Amino acid sequence: MGTAQPAHRSAARMRGEHVDALLDELSNLPRVIGAPITLAWNAEEDLLDLLATARTRPDREQVRDLLYRFYRRCADVDLPELQRPATTVETWWPEILAFLHTGITNVGSEGTNRVIKTIARDAYGFRNPGNQRLRTRCATTRRARGHLDAR
């Protein structure tokens, strides 16, 4: 079994004194350790600030400023851990912008697709494709449970 991941703690969800204590602890570390962690944490906060504008009808200038702040922070340091997310945001920018303006995501279809792939992986080697379709339908639809036909 894998270890449980800690809950995400953004600065917006932390009390001010906890943010201050965290930043103090990071600044007390040797610079070679503390500085990259602080930069990465701040870049993540910048991205979260941008994503928090979803469904708020952000104007172009607000989105531009928040995006620039995120990119600038990622570019200011030579860390692959910050260059990768900046590249990902750049690649997916049209979709991210659509989410910011509409609040609509494809999370439901992505979740269903993940379940289907997991079922297919678990059923690998089964000889009957009908059983695999039935297992997938059971896992992804509530209405079909109880009245399933493998055809």
XYZ file of C-alpha atoms in Angstrom:
151
model
C 0.000 0.000 0.000
C 1.176 3.547 -0.798
C 1.440 6.238 1.781
C -1.339 8.779 2.094
C -0.652 12.144 0.512
C -0.953 15.178 2.780
C -3.798 17.580 2.135
C -2.822 20.586 0.067
C -2.280 23.670 2.233
C -2.299 26.865 0.186
C -1.536 30.197 1.809
C -5.141 31.269 1.263
C -6.268 28.430 3.536
C -3.627 28.981 6.212
C -3.682 31.458 9.046
C -1.244 34.330 8.600
C 0.947 33.324 11.500
C 1.305 29.823 10.047
C 2.384 31.224 6.681
C 4.892 33.462 8.466
C 6.199 30.523 10.503
C 6.559 28.403 7.361
C 8.473 31.116 5.528
C 10.668 31.701 8.592
C 11.503 27.994 8.761
C 12.383 27.972 5.063
C 14.576 31.045 5.417
C 16.439 29.387 8.330
C 17.422 26.432 6.147
C 20.674 26.588 4.202
C 20.022 28.798 1.168
C 20.709 25.990 -1.298
C 17.793 24.056 0.251
C 15.383 26.710 1.482
C 15.455 29.081 -1.502
C 14.274 26.578 -4.159
C 11.529 25.278 -1.885
C 10.336 28.828 -1.200
C 10.405 29.687 -4.909
C 8.464 26.547 -5.817
C 5.898 27.186 -3.086
C 5.427 30.779 -4.248
C 5.036 29.674 -7.881
C 2.380 27.199 -6.792
C 0.603 29.988 -4.908
C 0.717 32.154 -8.034
C -0.866 29.373 -10.082
C -3.521 28.799 -7.419
C -4.309 32.533 -7.435
C -4.818 32.343 -11.189
C -7.056 29.265 -10.988
C -9.069 30.828 -8.154
C -10.439 33.361 -10.653
C -12.526 30.615 -12.285
C -16.222 31.462 -12.447
C -15.539 35.052 -11.280
C -15.558 36.562 -14.784
C -11.952 37.765 -14.604
C -11.026 40.520 -17.041
C -8.159 40.087 -19.492
C -5.785 42.296 -17.518
C -6.304 40.360 -14.301
C -5.680 37.029 -16.032
C -2.666 38.473 -17.872
C -1.138 39.845 -14.665
C -1.625 36.611 -12.709
C -0.294 34.480 -15.568
C 2.712 36.759 -16.008
C 3.455 36.579 -12.261
C 3.416 32.763 -12.418
C 5.619 32.622 -15.542
C 8.022 35.242 -14.168
C 8.484 33.298 -10.932
C 9.110 30.071 -12.861
C 11.588 31.788 -15.193
C 13.509 33.589 -12.443
C 15.070 30.378 -11.196
C 16.771 27.504 -12.965
C 14.682 24.680 -11.528
C 13.240 21.955 -13.772
C 10.528 21.502 -11.136
C 9.281 24.993 -12.039
C 9.951 24.851 -15.768
C 7.788 21.750 -16.252
C 4.596 23.249 -14.776
C 5.164 26.477 -16.738
C 5.454 24.437 -19.951
C 2.318 22.479 -19.044
C 0.352 25.680 -18.416
C 1.588 27.077 -21.739
C 0.618 23.893 -23.585
C -2.852 23.756 -22.035
C -3.480 27.514 -21.932
C -6.537 27.561 -24.265
C -8.236 24.923 -22.115
C -7.232 26.640 -18.853
C -8.560 29.969 -20.138
C -11.847 28.305 -21.114
C -12.088 26.906 -17.572
C -11.401 30.330 -16.062
C -14.214 31.888 -18.088
C -16.778 29.081 -17.900
C -15.854 27.019 -14.861
C -16.537 23.914 -16.948
C -14.095 21.028 -16.827
C -13.933 17.510 -18.215
C -13.206 16.024 -14.793
C -16.225 13.696 -14.992
C -15.236 12.131 -18.290
C -11.591 11.897 -17.193
C -12.628 10.089 -14.014
C -14.817 7.658 -15.955
C -11.996 7.044 -18.438
C -9.623 6.276 -15.565
C -12.079 3.746 -14.104
C -12.503 2.078 -17.502
C -8.741 1.784 -17.965
C -8.349 0.355 -14.463
C -11.073 -2.244 -15.126
C -9.448 -3.141 -18.452
C -6.064 -3.524 -16.770
C -7.575 -5.691 -14.021
C -9.379 -7.822 -16.608
C -6.338 -8.273 -18.824
C -6.215 -11.811 -20.105
C -9.918 -12.536 -19.724
C -11.116 -14.422 -22.777
C -14.650 -13.054 -22.892
C -14.928 -9.432 -24.124
C -18.580 -9.408 -23.048
C -17.548 -9.880 -19.429
C -15.090 -7.028 -19.703
C -17.822 -4.743 -21.125
C -20.122 -5.826 -18.301
C -17.483 -5.090 -15.667
C -16.846 -1.662 -17.182
C -20.549 -0.849 -17.278
C -20.953 -1.960 -13.660
C -18.108 0.254 -12.565
C -19.195 3.361 -14.463
C -23.011 3.487 -14.415
C -25.412 3.300 -11.533
C -28.527 2.864 -13.643
C -27.207 -0.276 -15.293
C -26.456 -2.084 -12.034
C -28.845 -4.895 -11.484
C -30.135 -5.118 -15.070
C -26.980 -5.784 -17.015
C -26.809 -7.685 -20.238
C -23.332 -8.439 -21.539
C -24.444 -8.131 -25.202
